């Protein structure tokens, strides 16, 4: 992720949670249609930069399974070319782009020993088209240990060329008790051909106050060379007045 600098951000959200008494008889818990608007404008006098909207309709079932459909209208004002596929050298040229993403999501009951999640999306993408596929299983052995594997595929066709980017992700979480946790994340990106790993150890030393120890590492698959490595310690301490 790259932080935006020199911009003003306006965010708006409107939603409604509906839980009528007769809905549980149909196996449903609630539905929450909502709309969100996220606008960025440049402070240097450059004007509009981007706008994101979402029109989503999620439904939660009695067993905590989840389905959501929606559309995400996007507007991007690109001022300089940028590389969207480093392996193919494909760039997005300057200009104003309006495009919509249509999607459907399913997420199973995460408290069950085995669950499954999936997402499908398609729609315009800059000056071309994109199809997205995400799916993967989750495993919960007990209240202490859970793990998940996911595969995310983006099939993109642009004026400058077509490419398929795949991201494989695995997660493992272990809870020693209610105040001590360890999380591990391993990812492989086919576009950059890099492995990245993240290991985080968390201790809650007092309510709403944490001690984190984080280890990050990235390696190039082609050469096996280490790209970067970092060990980070962070402590938060809540002071109430």
Coordinates of C-alpha atoms in Angstrom, one line a residue:
X1 CA 0.0 0.0 0.0
X2 CA 1.2 3.5 -0.8
X3 CA -0.1 6.4 1.3
X4 CA -1.7 9.3 -0.6
X5 CA -0.1 12.7 0.2
X6 CA -1.3 16.2 -0.4
X7 CA -4.9 15.3 -0.8
X8 CA -8.2 16.1 1.0
X9 CA -10.5 13.1 1.6
X10 CA -14.3 13.2 1.9
X11 CA -16.1 10.1 3.1
X12 CA -19.9 9.5 3.4
X13 CA -21.8 6.4 4.4
X14 CA -25.5 5.6 4.6
X15 CA -26.8 2.2 5.6
X16 CA -29.8 0.4 7.2
X17 CA -29.8 -2.7 9.2
X18 CA -33.0 -4.7 8.9
X19 CA -33.9 -7.5 11.4
X20 CA -37.6 -8.2 11.1
X21 CA -39.0 -10.9 13.5
X22 CA -40.0 -13.3 10.7
X23 CA -36.6 -13.3 9.0
X24 CA -35.0 -16.0 11.3
X25 CA -37.7 -18.4 10.2
X26 CA -36.2 -18.2 6.7
X27 CA -32.7 -19.0 8.0
X28 CA -31.7 -15.3 7.8
X29 CA -30.4 -13.1 10.6
X30 CA -30.2 -9.6 9.0
X31 CA -29.6 -7.6 5.9
X32 CA -27.8 -4.3 5.7
X33 CA -28.0 -2.4 2.4
X34 CA -25.6 0.5 2.3
X35 CA -24.0 3.2 0.1
X36 CA -20.5 4.7 0.6
X37 CA -18.7 7.6 -1.1
X38 CA -15.0 8.2 -0.9
X39 CA -13.6 11.3 -2.8
X40 CA -10.0 12.5 -3.1
X41 CA -9.0 16.0 -4.2
X42 CA -5.5 17.4 -4.6
X43 CA -4.3 20.2 -2.4
X44 CA -1.9 21.6 -5.0
X45 CA -4.7 23.1 -7.1
X46 CA -4.8 20.0 -9.4
X47 CA -8.5 19.4 -8.5
X48 CA -10.2 16.0 -8.6
X49 CA -8.1 12.9 -8.2
X50 CA -10.4 9.9 -7.6
X51 CA -13.9 8.8 -6.5
X52 CA -15.0 5.5 -5.2
X53 CA -18.6 4.5 -4.5
X54 CA -20.2 1.2 -3.4
X55 CA -23.8 0.1 -3.5
X56 CA -23.8 -3.2 -1.5
X57 CA -26.5 -5.5 -0.3
X58 CA -25.2 -8.0 2.3
X59 CA -27.3 -10.8 3.9
X60 CA -26.2 -12.7 7.0
X61 CA -27.6 -16.1 7.8
X62 CA -28.4 -17.6 11.2
X63 CA -25.2 -19.7 11.2
X64 CA -23.1 -16.5 10.5
X65 CA -22.6 -17.4 6.8
X66 CA -22.7 -14.3 4.6
X67 CA -23.6 -13.4 1.0
X68 CA -23.2 -9.9 -0.6
X69 CA -23.8 -8.5 -4.0
X70 CA -23.0 -5.0 -5.3
X71 CA -21.5 -2.6 -7.7
X72 CA -18.5 -0.3 -7.2
X73 CA -18.4 2.7 -9.5
X74 CA -14.9 4.2 -9.8
X75 CA -13.5 7.3 -11.3
X76 CA -9.7 7.8 -11.6
X77 CA -7.9 10.9 -12.9
X78 CA -4.4 9.6 -14.0
X79 CA -1.8 12.4 -14.5
X80 CA 1.3 10.3 -15.2
X81 CA 1.8 6.8 -16.7
X82 CA 2.2 4.0 -14.2
X83 CA 3.1 0.3 -14.5
X84 CA 0.3 -2.0 -13.7
X85 CA 2.1 -5.3 -14.7
X86 CA 5.8 -5.2 -14.0
X87 CA 6.4 -8.7 -15.6
X88 CA 4.8 -7.6 -18.9
X89 CA 5.7 -3.9 -18.7
X90 CA 2.1 -2.9 -19.3
X91 CA 1.2 0.7 -18.3
X92 CA -1.9 2.8 -17.8
X93 CA -1.7 6.0 -19.7
X94 CA -2.8 9.5 -18.4
X95 CA -6.5 10.3 -18.7
X96 CA -9.8 10.2 -16.9
X97 CA -11.3 6.7 -16.4
X98 CA -14.8 5.7 -15.3
X99 CA -15.4 2.1 -14.7
X100 CA -17.8 -0.2 -12.7
X101 CA -17.0 -3.4 -10.8
X102 CA -19.9 -5.9 -10.3
X103 CA -19.3 -8.6 -7.7
X104 CA -20.8 -11.4 -5.5
X105 CA -19.3 -12.7 -2.3
X106 CA -19.9 -15.8 -0.2
X107 CA -18.3 -16.5 3.1
X108 CA -19.2 -19.6 5.2
X109 CA -19.6 -20.0 8.9
X110 CA -16.1 -19.2 10.3
X111 CA -16.8 -20.8 13.6
X112 CA -17.3 -24.2 11.9
X113 CA -14.4 -26.7 11.7
X114 CA -14.4 -26.2 7.9
X115 CA -15.7 -23.3 5.9
X116 CA -15.3 -21.9 2.4
X117 CA -15.3 -18.4 0.9
X118 CA -15.4 -17.1 -2.7
X119 CA -15.7 -13.9 -4.6
X120 CA -16.4 -13.3 -8.3
X121 CA -16.2 -9.9 -10.0
X122 CA -16.1 -8.4 -13.5
X123 CA -16.5 -5.1 -15.2
X124 CA -14.6 -2.3 -16.9
X125 CA -11.1 -1.5 -15.7
X126 CA -9.3 1.7 -16.8
X127 CA -9.4 1.4 -20.7
X128 CA -10.1 -2.4 -20.6
X129 CA -11.9 -5.2 -18.7
X130 CA -11.2 -7.3 -15.6
X131 CA -12.4 -10.6 -14.2
X132 CA -11.6 -11.5 -10.7
X133 CA -11.8 -14.8 -8.9
X134 CA -11.1 -15.4 -5.2
X135 CA -11.7 -18.6 -3.3
X136 CA -10.2 -20.7 -0.5
X137 CA -11.0 -22.9 2.5
X138 CA -10.6 -22.2 6.2
X139 CA -9.9 -24.6 9.0
X140 CA -10.7 -24.2 12.7
X141 CA -9.4 -27.1 14.8
X142 CA -10.4 -25.6 18.2
X143 CA -10.7 -22.3 20.0
X144 CA -6.9 -21.8 19.8
X145 CA -5.9 -22.7 16.3
X146 CA -7.3 -21.7 12.8
X147 CA -5.8 -21.5 9.4
X148 CA -6.8 -20.5 5.9
X149 CA -5.6 -20.7 2.3
X150 CA -6.8 -18.5 -0.5
X151 CA -6.2 -18.0 -4.3
X152 CA -6.9 -14.7 -5.9
X153 CA -6.7 -14.4 -9.7
X154 CA -7.1 -11.2 -11.8
X155 CA -7.6 -11.7 -15.5
X156 CA -7.0 -8.2 -17.1
X157 CA -7.2 -7.0 -20.7
X158 CA -6.1 -3.4 -21.4
X159 CA -5.2 -1.5 -24.5
X160 CA -1.5 -1.9 -23.7
X161 CA -1.8 -5.7 -23.3
X162 CA -3.4 -8.5 -21.4
X163 CA -2.1 -10.4 -18.3
X164 CA -3.2 -12.6 -15.5
X165 CA -2.0 -11.9 -11.9
X166 CA -2.3 -14.6 -9.2
X167 CA -1.8 -14.1 -5.5
X168 CA -1.6 -17.2 -3.2
X169 CA -2.1 -16.5 0.5
X170 CA -1.9 -18.7 3.6
X171 CA -2.7 -17.7 7.2
X172 CA -2.2 -19.4 10.5
X173 CA -3.4 -18.0 13.9
X174 CA -2.8 -19.5 17.3
X175 CA -4.2 -18.1 20.6
X176 CA -2.2 -19.2 23.7
X177 CA -4.8 -17.5 25.9
X178 CA -7.1 -14.5 25.8
X179 CA -4.0 -12.1 26.1
X180 CA -1.4 -13.8 23.9
X181 CA -1.6 -14.5 20.1
X182 CA 0.7 -15.3 17.2
X183 CA -0.2 -14.8 13.5
X184 CA 1.7 -16.0 10.4
X185 CA 1.1 -14.9 6.8
X186 CA 2.8 -16.2 3.7
X187 CA 2.1 -14.9 0.2
X188 CA 3.3 -15.5 -3.4
X189 CA 2.7 -13.0 -6.2
X190 CA 3.1 -14.3 -9.8
X191 CA 3.5 -10.8 -11.2
X192 CA 6.5 -9.7 -9.1
X193 CA 7.5 -13.4 -8.6
X194 CA 8.2 -12.7 -4.9
X195 CA 7.6 -14.5 -1.7
X196 CA 6.6 -12.4 1.3
X197 CA 6.1 -13.5 4.9
X198 CA 4.9 -11.8 8.1
X199 CA 5.1 -13.2 11.6
X200 CA 3.4 -11.2 14.4
X201 CA 3.4 -11.9 18.2
X202 CA 0.9 -9.9 20.3
X203 CA 0.6 -9.6 24.0
X204 CA -2.2 -7.6 25.6
X205 CA -0.4 -6.3 28.7
X206 CA -3.4 -4.4 30.0
X207 CA -6.9 -3.6 28.6
X208 CA -6.6 -1.9 25.2
X209 CA -2.8 -1.8 25.4
X210 CA -0.6 -4.1 23.4
X211 CA 3.0 -5.2 22.8
X212 CA 3.7 -6.3 19.2
X213 CA 6.8 -8.1 17.8
X214 CA 6.7 -8.3 14.0
X215 CA 9.1 -10.0 11.6
X216 CA 8.7 -9.2 7.8
X217 CA 10.7 -10.7 4.9
X218 CA 10.6 -10.7 1.1
X219 CA 12.5 -12.9 -1.4
X220 CA 12.8 -13.0 -5.1
X221 CA 11.7 -16.4 -6.5
X222 CA 14.0 -16.2 -9.6
X223 CA 17.3 -15.6 -7.8
X224 CA 16.4 -16.6 -4.3
X225 CA 17.9 -13.3 -3.1
X226 CA 16.6 -11.6 0.0
X227 CA 14.9 -8.2 -0.9
X228 CA 14.3 -6.9 2.5
X229 CA 13.9 -8.0 6.1
X230 CA 12.7 -6.2 9.2
X231 CA 12.1 -6.8 12.9
X232 CA 9.7 -4.3 14.5
X233 CA 8.7 -3.9 18.1
X234 CA 5.7 -1.7 19.0
X235 CA 4.0 -1.0 22.3
X236 CA 0.7 0.8 23.0
X237 CA -0.4 2.0 26.4
X238 CA -3.8 3.5 26.9
X239 CA -4.1 6.4 29.4
X240 CA -7.7 7.2 30.4
X241 CA -8.6 10.6 31.9

